[in-house]
Structure formats: C-alpha cells, structure tokens
CSV table of C-alpha atoms and ligand atoms in Angstrom, one decimal:
chain,number,residue,atom,x,y,z
A,1,MET,CA,-13.1,-15.9,11.8
A,2,ASN,CA,-12.2,-14.2,15.1
A,3,ASP,CA,-13.3,-11.0,15.5
A,4,ASP,CA,-10.0,-10.2,16.8
A,5,ARG,CA,-8.4,-9.9,13.3
A,6,LYS,CA,-11.0,-7.2,11.8
A,7,VAL,CA,-9.0,-5.0,9.8
A,8,THR,CA,-9.4,-1.7,8.6
A,9,LEU,CA,-7.6,-0.5,5.0
A,10,TYR,CA,-7.6,3.2,4.5
A,11,HIS,CA,-7.5,3.0,0.4
A,12,SER,CA,-7.6,5.9,-2.5
A,13,PRO,CA,-8.6,4.1,-5.9
A,14,ASN,CA,-5.8,3.3,-8.3
A,15,THR,CA,-2.7,3.9,-5.6
A,16,ARG,CA,-0.3,2.0,-3.9
A,17,SER,CA,-3.3,1.1,-1.1
A,18,SER,CA,-4.8,-0.9,-4.2
A,19,GLY,CA,-2.2,-3.8,-3.8
A,20,ALA,CA,-3.5,-3.6,0.0
A,21,LEU,CA,-6.9,-4.6,-1.1
A,22,THR,CA,-5.8,-7.3,-3.7
A,23,LEU,CA,-4.4,-9.2,-0.7
A,24,LEU,CA,-7.1,-8.6,1.3
A,25,GLU,CA,-9.4,-9.9,-1.4
A,26,GLU,CA,-7.0,-13.2,-2.0
A,27,LEU,CA,-7.0,-13.7,1.2
A,28,GLY,CA,-10.6,-13.9,1.3
A,29,VAL,CA,-10.8,-12.3,4.5
A,30,PRO,CA,-13.8,-9.6,5.7
A,31,TYR,CA,-12.6,-6.1,5.9
A,32,GLU,CA,-13.8,-2.3,6.2
A,33,LEU,CA,-12.6,0.0,3.8
A,34,HIS,CA,-11.9,3.6,4.5
A,35,VAL,CA,-12.0,5.6,1.2
A,36,LEU,CA,-10.0,8.9,1.1
A,37,ASN,CA,-10.7,11.1,-2.1
A,38,MET,CA,-7.1,11.8,-3.0
A,39,LYS,CA,-8.5,13.9,-5.8
A,40,ALA,CA,-10.1,16.6,-3.3
A,41,GLY,CA,-7.4,16.4,-0.9
A,42,GLU,CA,-8.8,14.1,2.1
A,43,GLN,CA,-5.6,12.2,2.8
A,44,ARG,CA,-4.3,15.7,3.9
A,45,ARG,CA,-6.7,17.0,6.4
A,46,PRO,CA,-6.3,16.7,9.5
A,47,GLN,CA,-8.6,13.7,10.0
A,48,TYR,CA,-6.8,11.6,8.0
A,49,LEU,CA,-3.9,12.8,9.0
A,50,ALA,CA,-4.6,12.1,13.1
A,51,VAL,CA,-4.3,8.5,11.5
A,52,ASN,CA,-1.2,8.4,9.3
A,53,PRO,CA,0.8,11.6,10.0
A,54,MET,CA,2.6,10.5,6.7
A,55,GLY,CA,-0.9,11.7,4.6
A,56,LYS,CA,-0.3,8.5,2.9
A,57,VAL,CA,-2.0,5.5,1.3
A,58,PRO,CA,-2.5,2.6,2.4
A,59,ALA,CA,-3.0,2.6,5.8
A,60,LEU,CA,-4.2,-0.5,8.5
A,61,LYS,CA,-5.9,-0.3,11.4
A,62,HIS,CA,-5.8,-3.6,13.3
A,63,GLY,CA,-7.2,-3.1,16.5
A,64,ASP,CA,-5.2,-0.1,18.3
A,65,ALA,CA,-2.4,-0.7,15.8
A,66,LEU,CA,-1.0,1.4,12.9
A,67,ILE,CA,0.3,-0.5,10.2
A,68,THR,CA,1.7,2.4,6.9
A,69,GLU,CA,3.8,1.1,4.9
A,70,GLN,CA,2.8,-1.3,1.6
A,71,VAL,CA,5.4,-3.7,2.3
A,72,ALA,CA,4.7,-4.0,6.0
A,73,ILE,CA,0.9,-3.9,5.9
A,74,PHE,CA,1.3,-6.8,3.3
A,75,LEU,CA,4.0,-8.7,5.7
A,76,TYR,CA,1.3,-8.4,8.5
A,77,LEU,CA,-1.8,-9.1,6.5
A,78,ALA,CA,-0.3,-12.4,5.4
A,79,ASP,CA,0.9,-13.5,8.7
A,80,LEU,CA,-2.2,-12.8,10.4
A,81,PHE,CA,-4.0,-15.1,8.3
A,82,PRO,CA,-1.6,-18.0,7.8
A,83,GLU,CA,-5.0,-20.5,6.5
A,84,ALA,CA,-4.3,-18.6,3.3
A,85,LYS,CA,-1.5,-19.7,2.8
A,86,LEU,CA,0.0,-16.8,1.3
A,87,ALA,CA,3.4,-16.3,3.5
A,88,PRO,CA,5.8,-19.2,4.1
A,89,PRO,CA,5.8,-19.5,8.2
A,90,ILE,CA,9.1,-18.7,10.3
A,91,GLY,CA,11.3,-22.2,9.8
A,92,ASP,CA,10.2,-23.1,6.2
A,93,PRO,CA,12.9,-22.7,3.5
A,94,LEU,CA,10.8,-20.3,1.4
A,95,ARG,CA,10.5,-17.9,4.2
A,96,GLY,CA,14.1,-16.4,3.9
A,97,PRO,CA,13.6,-15.7,-0.2
A,98,TYR,CA,10.1,-14.5,0.0
A,99,LEU,CA,11.4,-11.7,2.9
A,100,ARG,CA,14.2,-10.9,0.4
A,101,TRP,CA,11.6,-10.2,-2.4
A,102,MET,CA,9.4,-8.2,-0.2
A,103,ILE,CA,11.7,-6.0,0.9
A,104,PHE,CA,13.7,-5.9,-2.4
A,105,TYR,CA,10.4,-4.2,-3.6
A,106,ALA,CA,10.9,-1.0,-1.1
A,107,ALA,CA,14.2,-0.7,-0.6
A,108,CYS,CA,15.6,-1.4,-4.2
A,109,PHE,CA,12.9,-1.3,-6.9
A,110,GLU,CA,11.1,1.4,-5.7
A,111,PRO,CA,14.0,4.2,-5.2
A,112,ALA,CA,15.1,3.0,-8.5
A,113,VAL,CA,11.8,3.2,-10.1
A,114,ILE,CA,11.1,7.0,-9.0
A,115,ASP,CA,14.6,7.8,-9.7
A,116,GLY,CA,14.6,6.6,-13.0
A,117,ALA,CA,10.8,8.5,-13.5
A,118,THR,CA,12.1,11.5,-12.1
A,119,GLN,CA,15.3,11.8,-14.8
A,120,ARG,CA,17.3,11.8,-11.0
A,121,ASP,CA,21.0,10.1,-11.2
A,122,PRO,CA,21.3,7.2,-8.6
A,123,ALA,CA,24.0,8.1,-5.6
A,124,PRO,CA,27.5,6.9,-6.1
A,125,LEU,CA,27.2,3.1,-6.6
A,126,PRO,CA,28.3,2.0,-3.3
A,127,MET,CA,25.6,4.1,-1.6
A,128,SER,CA,22.7,3.9,-3.9
A,129,PRO,CA,20.4,1.4,-2.2
A,130,TYR,CA,19.6,-0.2,-5.3
A,131,GLY,CA,23.2,0.2,-6.9
A,132,ASP,CA,22.0,0.7,-10.5
A,133,PHE,CA,18.7,0.3,-12.1
A,134,GLU,CA,20.3,-2.4,-14.6
A,135,THR,CA,21.4,-4.8,-12.1
A,136,MET,CA,18.4,-4.4,-9.8
A,137,LEU,CA,16.3,-5.2,-13.1
A,138,ARG,CA,18.5,-7.9,-13.9
A,139,THR,CA,18.6,-9.1,-10.3
A,140,LEU,CA,14.2,-9.3,-10.6
A,141,THR,CA,14.2,-10.6,-13.7
A,142,ASP,CA,16.7,-13.8,-13.7
A,143,GLN,CA,14.4,-14.8,-10.3
A,144,LEU,CA,11.4,-14.2,-12.4
A,145,ALA,CA,12.6,-16.1,-15.6
A,146,LYS,CA,12.5,-19.6,-13.1
A,147,GLY,CA,9.2,-18.8,-12.5
A,148,PRO,CA,6.0,-19.5,-12.6
A,149,TYR,CA,6.4,-17.3,-9.3
A,150,LEU,CA,9.1,-15.4,-7.3
A,151,LEU,CA,8.9,-18.2,-4.9
A,152,GLY,CA,9.2,-20.8,-8.0
A,153,GLU,CA,5.8,-23.2,-8.0
A,154,ARG,CA,4.7,-21.6,-4.6
A,155,PHE,CA,2.3,-18.7,-5.1
A,156,SER,CA,2.6,-15.8,-2.3
A,157,ALA,CA,1.7,-12.5,-1.0
A,158,ALA,CA,5.0,-11.4,-2.4
A,159,ASP,CA,3.4,-12.0,-5.7
A,160,VAL,CA,0.4,-10.0,-5.1
A,161,LEU,CA,2.5,-7.0,-4.7
A,162,TRP,CA,4.6,-7.5,-7.6
A,163,GLY,CA,2.0,-8.5,-10.0
A,164,GLY,CA,0.6,-5.1,-9.6
A,165,ALA,CA,3.7,-3.2,-9.5
A,166,LEU,CA,5.0,-4.3,-12.6
A,167,THR,CA,1.5,-3.9,-14.0
A,168,TRP,CA,1.4,-0.3,-13.5
A,169,THR,CA,5.3,0.7,-14.3
A,170,THR,CA,5.3,-1.4,-17.4
A,171,MET,CA,2.0,0.3,-18.4
A,172,PHE,CA,3.5,3.9,-17.4
A,173,LYS,CA,7.0,3.0,-19.4
A,174,LEU,CA,9.1,3.3,-16.0
A,175,VAL,CA,10.6,-0.7,-16.7
A,176,PRO,CA,10.9,-1.9,-19.7
A,177,GLU,CA,8.5,-5.1,-21.0
A,178,LEU,CA,11.2,-7.9,-21.1
A,179,PRO,CA,9.1,-11.4,-21.9
A,180,ALA,CA,9.9,-12.4,-18.3
A,181,ILE,CA,8.2,-9.4,-16.5
A,182,THR,CA,5.2,-9.4,-19.5
A,183,SER,CA,4.7,-13.4,-18.8
A,184,TYR,CA,4.9,-12.8,-15.2
A,185,VAL,CA,2.2,-9.9,-15.1
A,186,GLN,CA,-0.3,-11.8,-17.3
A,187,ARG,CA,0.0,-14.2,-14.9
A,188,ALA,CA,-0.5,-12.5,-11.9
A,189,GLY,CA,-2.9,-10.2,-13.6
A,190,ALA,CA,-5.1,-13.3,-14.7
A,191,ARG,CA,-6.2,-13.9,-11.0
A,192,PRO,CA,-9.7,-12.7,-9.6
A,193,SER,CA,-8.9,-10.9,-7.0
A,194,VAL,CA,-7.3,-8.1,-9.3
A,195,ALA,CA,-10.1,-8.2,-11.7
A,196,ARG,CA,-12.2,-7.3,-8.3
A,197,VAL,CA,-10.2,-4.6,-7.4
A,198,LYS,CA,-10.1,-3.2,-10.7
A,199,ALA,CA,-13.8,-2.9,-10.9
A,200,LYS,CA,-13.9,-1.6,-7.3
A,201,ASP,CA,-11.2,1.5,-8.7
A,202,ALA,CA,-13.1,2.5,-11.6
A,203,GLU,CA,-16.2,2.7,-9.6
A,204,LEU,CA,-14.5,4.9,-6.8
A,205,ALA,CA,-12.6,7.1,-9.2
A,206,ALA,CA,-15.6,7.8,-10.8
A,207,ALA,CA,-17.4,8.7,-8.0
A,208,HIS,CA,-14.4,10.8,-6.6
A,209,GLU,CA,-14.2,12.7,-10.0
A,210,ALA,CA,-17.8,13.0,-10.5
A,211,ALA,CA,-18.0,14.8,-6.1
A,212,VAL,CA,-14.8,17.2,-7.0
A,213,SER,CA,-16.1,18.3,-10.5
A,214,SER,CA,-19.5,18.8,-8.4
A,215,GLY,CA,-17.9,20.7,-5.8
A,216,THR,CA,-19.2,18.1,-3.1
B,301,GSH,N1,6.3,4.6,1.2
B,301,GSH,C1,4.9,4.5,1.1
B,301,GSH,C2,4.5,5.2,-0.1
B,301,GSH,C3,3.0,5.4,-0.3
B,301,GSH,C4,2.7,6.3,-1.1
B,301,GSH,O1,3.0,7.3,-1.4
B,301,GSH,N2,1.1,6.6,-1.8
B,301,GSH,C5,1.2,7.7,-2.1
B,301,GSH,C6,-0.4,7.0,-3.4
B,301,GSH,S1,0.7,5.4,-4.7
B,301,GSH,C7,0.3,9.1,-1.3
B,301,GSH,O2,-0.6,8.3,-0.3
B,301,GSH,N3,0.0,10.0,-1.8
B,301,GSH,C8,-0.7,10.8,-1.1
B,301,GSH,C9,0.1,12.1,-1.0
B,301,GSH,O3,1.2,12.4,-0.6
B,301,GSH,O4,-0.3,13.5,-0.7
B,301,GSH,C10,4.5,2.8,1.1
B,301,GSH,O5,5.1,2.2,0.3
B,301,GSH,O6,3.5,2.7,1.6
C-alpha cells in the first residue's frame, strides 16, 4: 500500500465511529486510531475541537484533508481503497443505488429515528426530509427483503453502515424487529470485522470507565 493512503480515524467506543472502524477492518487496510474518552469529555476539549469544530466522532484525517460525517467517511474510504471492491465504481449500474442507500441513511433514517427517540413530531409531510416514519421504514424494508444485501447479491460498504445502524437501533427499540431487518442484522453482524470492533470497543470502554472512576 502507498503511504499516501495512510488515514487516521478519531474514534470513541460504541458510537457512530464504530461503524467507520468496522469499515476500516472490512477494507483490511492499515490505519491509525486516535481514541477519545467521551466519558471524560475529551471530544469537547480544544485539542479535538481544533480537529473537528463540531466535537463529534467519527472524523478522519487523510494528509491535510479532514473528513467528517459518517456517510462521507464511508464513501471516502470505500473509494480510496477500490481494490477491496466495497464501492461500485462510477459507471457501474449499482453506483446510483449505492449512493442512494448511503445518503438515505443520513438524510432520512437518522432524522426519523432521532425524532422518534425524542418523541418529536415530524415536520409537516411536505417539509419533512423523511416524510413519515412508516413510509421511510417500509421503503427500507422493501429493499432489505430483496436481499441478501442492500444491493442484492453484492456486499458493499452500505451494508457495513446499515448493518451496524440497524443492530443498535433495534437493540434500543428505536426500530421494530421486523423479519427483513432481523435477518439482515444477523447476516451483517456475522462478519469477522464486526466481532473485532466489538472486542476492541469493549476493551476501550472498560479502560475509559476505569480512567474516569480513578480520576486519571
Ligand atoms: N452527523 C454526525 C453525527 C456524529 C455524532 O453525533 N457523533 C456522536 C457519537 S455517536 C458524538 O460525537 N457525540 C459527542 C458529543 O456531541 O459531545 C455523523 O453522522 O457523523
């Protein structure tokens, strides 16, 4: 691998950056991990705000470029390492559907889930970015039911994103455990990259908890 593809991921365990970490594992590329202890509030300290003024993870550095926003990081990484074949390239008939489901995650699914979790009514239908929750969910589950992956037979970075997101949103009862969702979650969750990140996150979370308890 050329050194000019070396990336640094800013990560905190069991957060949205766990998805980006899973993608790096799935790509099988070397990376540097910069871990933030959110229990100690490190994401809001000046050192990190100088990297990402939003104080959020994930963030990715590649050379002088800063990439924030989970979906942007997914798109960026999957294109940076085309040999892993996790992103249909420009010109591939699946490129459009791939971009559709990536952006649907950030533009429709997350706002709908957050509105639901905080018991906020959606904006009026024509203004709401996701319409209403039921339509958003049915659109997604109709696609998942075609399976086995979002792009049919082809596993892609979109499945790394959605597999992780549907795992935690069903776990917290923010999304119903419909058959199309649970079988997809099982399929996506069976990948070795997911187990590796789960183990790493458990180790980091325990260390963060201990550091906060001991005041170090
Ligand atoms: N729109 C951002 C959201 C990122 C986000 O909210 N991350 C949470 C962790 S899951 C975070 O960093 N929270 C820390 C804070 O706001 O203090 C993305 O998609 O990457």
